[in-house]
């Protein structure tokens, strides 16, 4: 018996919705709640699309707001101490500062 699944489904949305939502968040035009809502909708649509395509296994936990390697570092607590962030209680704003830098620290 064959099993069908997709191990690398795009996470930005069919029309790059995540890219535009993240950029709007960075500009202050979108709240964190709105960004989280966009992300949840993208995940929901991705799962539904894969299920409708007949996938036997639909991966979860593969979403990232910015970078999957940064996600792993945050999960493992391997973020640079120079930022002064608590890895166990990292906010989304701090996550993006790790990715992009801030006024006092380069990324």
PDB file of C-alpha atoms in Angstrom:
ATOM      1  CA  UNK A   1       0.000   0.000   0.000  1.00  0.00           C
ATOM      2  CA  UNK A   2       1.267   3.471  -0.882  1.00  0.00           C
ATOM      3  CA  UNK A   3       1.046   6.469   1.408  1.00  0.00           C
ATOM      4  CA  UNK A   4       0.799   9.991   0.037  1.00  0.00           C
ATOM      5  CA  UNK A   5       2.034  13.036   1.930  1.00  0.00           C
ATOM      6  CA  UNK A   6       3.775  16.343   1.271  1.00  0.00           C
ATOM      7  CA  UNK A   7       6.769  17.047   3.458  1.00  0.00           C
ATOM      8  CA  UNK A   8       7.420  20.602   2.316  1.00  0.00           C
ATOM      9  CA  UNK A   9       4.160  22.432   1.708  1.00  0.00           C
ATOM     10  CA  UNK A  10       4.620  26.216   1.220  1.00  0.00           C
ATOM     11  CA  UNK A  11       3.840  28.203   4.353  1.00  0.00           C
ATOM     12  CA  UNK A  12       3.411  31.727   2.954  1.00  0.00           C
ATOM     13  CA  UNK A  13      -0.082  31.261   1.528  1.00  0.00           C
ATOM     14  CA  UNK A  14      -1.299  30.929  -2.039  1.00  0.00           C
ATOM     15  CA  UNK A  15      -0.970  34.672  -2.652  1.00  0.00           C
ATOM     16  CA  UNK A  16       1.926  35.325  -0.222  1.00  0.00           C
ATOM     17  CA  UNK A  17      -0.498  36.402   2.478  1.00  0.00           C
ATOM     18  CA  UNK A  18       1.994  35.723   5.269  1.00  0.00           C
ATOM     19  CA  UNK A  19       4.668  37.909   3.667  1.00  0.00           C
ATOM     20  CA  UNK A  20       2.276  40.838   3.376  1.00  0.00           C
ATOM     21  CA  UNK A  21       0.847  40.312   6.871  1.00  0.00           C
ATOM     22  CA  UNK A  22       4.320  40.200   8.470  1.00  0.00           C
ATOM     23  CA  UNK A  23       5.393  43.342   6.603  1.00  0.00           C
ATOM     24  CA  UNK A  24       2.198  45.118   7.706  1.00  0.00           C
ATOM     25  CA  UNK A  25       2.898  44.037  11.298  1.00  0.00           C
ATOM     26  CA  UNK A  26       6.434  45.428  11.103  1.00  0.00           C
ATOM     27  CA  UNK A  27       5.052  48.759   9.840  1.00  0.00           C
ATOM     28  CA  UNK A  28       2.477  48.876  12.639  1.00  0.00           C
ATOM     29  CA  UNK A  29      -0.430  48.580  10.196  1.00  0.00           C
ATOM     30  CA  UNK A  30      -1.460  45.165  11.586  1.00  0.00           C
ATOM     31  CA  UNK A  31      -1.700  44.040  15.194  1.00  0.00           C
ATOM     32  CA  UNK A  32      -0.159  40.845  16.510  1.00  0.00           C
ATOM     33  CA  UNK A  33      -3.680  39.410  16.832  1.00  0.00           C
ATOM     34  CA  UNK A  34      -4.344  40.133  13.148  1.00  0.00           C
ATOM     35  CA  UNK A  35      -1.028  38.551  12.182  1.00  0.00           C
ATOM     36  CA  UNK A  36      -1.826  35.477  14.285  1.00  0.00           C
ATOM     37  CA  UNK A  37      -5.262  35.280  12.632  1.00  0.00           C
ATOM     38  CA  UNK A  38      -3.699  35.385   9.156  1.00  0.00           C
ATOM     39  CA  UNK A  39      -1.246  32.660  10.149  1.00  0.00           C
ATOM     40  CA  UNK A  40      -4.025  30.454  11.537  1.00  0.00           C
ATOM     41  CA  UNK A  41      -6.034  30.829   8.331  1.00  0.00           C
ATOM     42  CA  UNK A  42      -3.015  29.917   6.188  1.00  0.00           C
ATOM     43  CA  UNK A  43      -2.422  26.792   8.277  1.00  0.00           C
ATOM     44  CA  UNK A  44      -6.099  25.841   8.063  1.00  0.00           C
ATOM     45  CA  UNK A  45      -6.149  26.283   4.276  1.00  0.00           C
ATOM     46  CA  UNK A  46      -2.891  24.365   3.864  1.00  0.00           C
ATOM     47  CA  UNK A  47      -4.257  21.413   5.832  1.00  0.00           C
ATOM     48  CA  UNK A  48      -7.581  21.479   3.960  1.00  0.00           C
ATOM     49  CA  UNK A  49      -5.842  21.664   0.572  1.00  0.00           C
ATOM     50  CA  UNK A  50      -3.610  18.706   1.365  1.00  0.00           C
ATOM     51  CA  UNK A  51      -6.537  16.671   2.688  1.00  0.00           C
ATOM     52  CA  UNK A  52      -8.613  17.509  -0.403  1.00  0.00           C
ATOM     53  CA  UNK A  53      -5.701  16.383  -2.583  1.00  0.00           C
ATOM     54  CA  UNK A  54      -5.912  12.974  -0.937  1.00  0.00           C
ATOM     55  CA  UNK A  55      -2.932  13.192   1.385  1.00  0.00           C
ATOM     56  CA  UNK A  56      -2.870  10.297   3.833  1.00  0.00           C
ATOM     57  CA  UNK A  57      -0.634  12.216   6.227  1.00  0.00           C
ATOM     58  CA  UNK A  58      -0.865  15.970   6.722  1.00  0.00           C
ATOM     59  CA  UNK A  59       2.125  17.469   8.555  1.00  0.00           C
ATOM     60  CA  UNK A  60       1.581  19.887  11.422  1.00  0.00           C
ATOM     61  CA  UNK A  61       4.109  22.030  13.253  1.00  0.00           C
ATOM     62  CA  UNK A  62       5.888  23.014  10.041  1.00  0.00           C
ATOM     63  CA  UNK A  63       4.689  26.633  10.024  1.00  0.00           C
ATOM     64  CA  UNK A  64       7.059  29.526  10.665  1.00  0.00           C
ATOM     65  CA  UNK A  65       6.491  33.259  10.802  1.00  0.00           C
ATOM     66  CA  UNK A  66       9.987  33.902   9.495  1.00  0.00           C
ATOM     67  CA  UNK A  67      12.631  31.158   9.633  1.00  0.00           C
ATOM     68  CA  UNK A  68      12.426  27.487  10.598  1.00  0.00           C
ATOM     69  CA  UNK A  69      16.046  27.412  11.821  1.00  0.00           C
ATOM     70  CA  UNK A  70      15.359  30.360  14.137  1.00  0.00           C
ATOM     71  CA  UNK A  71      12.258  28.495  15.347  1.00  0.00           C
ATOM     72  CA  UNK A  72      14.411  25.512  16.295  1.00  0.00           C
ATOM     73  CA  UNK A  73      16.955  27.727  18.074  1.00  0.00           C
ATOM     74  CA  UNK A  74      14.148  29.351  20.059  1.00  0.00           C
ATOM     75  CA  UNK A  75      12.659  25.957  20.912  1.00  0.00           C
ATOM     76  CA  UNK A  76      16.018  24.688  22.153  1.00  0.00           C
ATOM     77  CA  UNK A  77      16.827  27.922  24.008  1.00  0.00           C
ATOM     78  CA  UNK A  78      19.819  28.574  21.772  1.00  0.00           C
ATOM     79  CA  UNK A  79      19.243  32.273  21.215  1.00  0.00           C
ATOM     80  CA  UNK A  80      22.114  34.764  21.645  1.00  0.00           C
ATOM     81  CA  UNK A  81      22.375  35.979  25.244  1.00  0.00           C
ATOM     82  CA  UNK A  82      23.409  39.445  24.026  1.00  0.00           C
ATOM     83  CA  UNK A  83      19.725  40.163  23.295  1.00  0.00           C
ATOM     84  CA  UNK A  84      18.780  39.552  26.937  1.00  0.00           C
ATOM     85  CA  UNK A  85      15.623  37.613  26.025  1.00  0.00           C
ATOM     86  CA  UNK A  86      14.177  34.743  28.039  1.00  0.00           C
ATOM     87  CA  UNK A  87      13.943  31.885  25.534  1.00  0.00           C
ATOM     88  CA  UNK A  88      11.176  30.201  27.539  1.00  0.00           C
ATOM     89  CA  UNK A  89       8.954  33.303  27.337  1.00  0.00           C
ATOM     90  CA  UNK A  90       9.882  34.763  23.964  1.00  0.00           C
ATOM     91  CA  UNK A  91       7.343  37.146  22.444  1.00  0.00           C
ATOM     92  CA  UNK A  92       6.658  37.421  18.732  1.00  0.00           C
ATOM     93  CA  UNK A  93       8.209  40.905  18.749  1.00  0.00           C
ATOM     94  CA  UNK A  94      11.396  39.502  20.299  1.00  0.00           C
ATOM     95  CA  UNK A  95      11.371  36.642  17.778  1.00  0.00           C
ATOM     96  CA  UNK A  96      11.419  39.165  14.940  1.00  0.00           C
ATOM     97  CA  UNK A  97      14.177  41.151  16.672  1.00  0.00           C
ATOM     98  CA  UNK A  98      16.301  38.004  16.728  1.00  0.00           C
ATOM     99  CA  UNK A  99      15.695  37.613  13.004  1.00  0.00           C
ATOM    100  CA  UNK A 100      16.148  41.245  11.989  1.00  0.00           C
ATOM    101  CA  UNK A 101      18.106  42.867  14.790  1.00  0.00           C
ATOM    102  CA  UNK A 102      17.060  45.922  16.772  1.00  0.00           C
ATOM    103  CA  UNK A 103      18.411  49.355  17.677  1.00  0.00           C
ATOM    104  CA  UNK A 104      21.174  47.920  19.874  1.00  0.00           C
ATOM    105  CA  UNK A 105      21.846  44.450  18.435  1.00  0.00           C
ATOM    106  CA  UNK A 106      22.493  43.252  14.917  1.00  0.00           C
ATOM    107  CA  UNK A 107      20.726  40.084  13.812  1.00  0.00           C
TER     108      UNK A 107
END
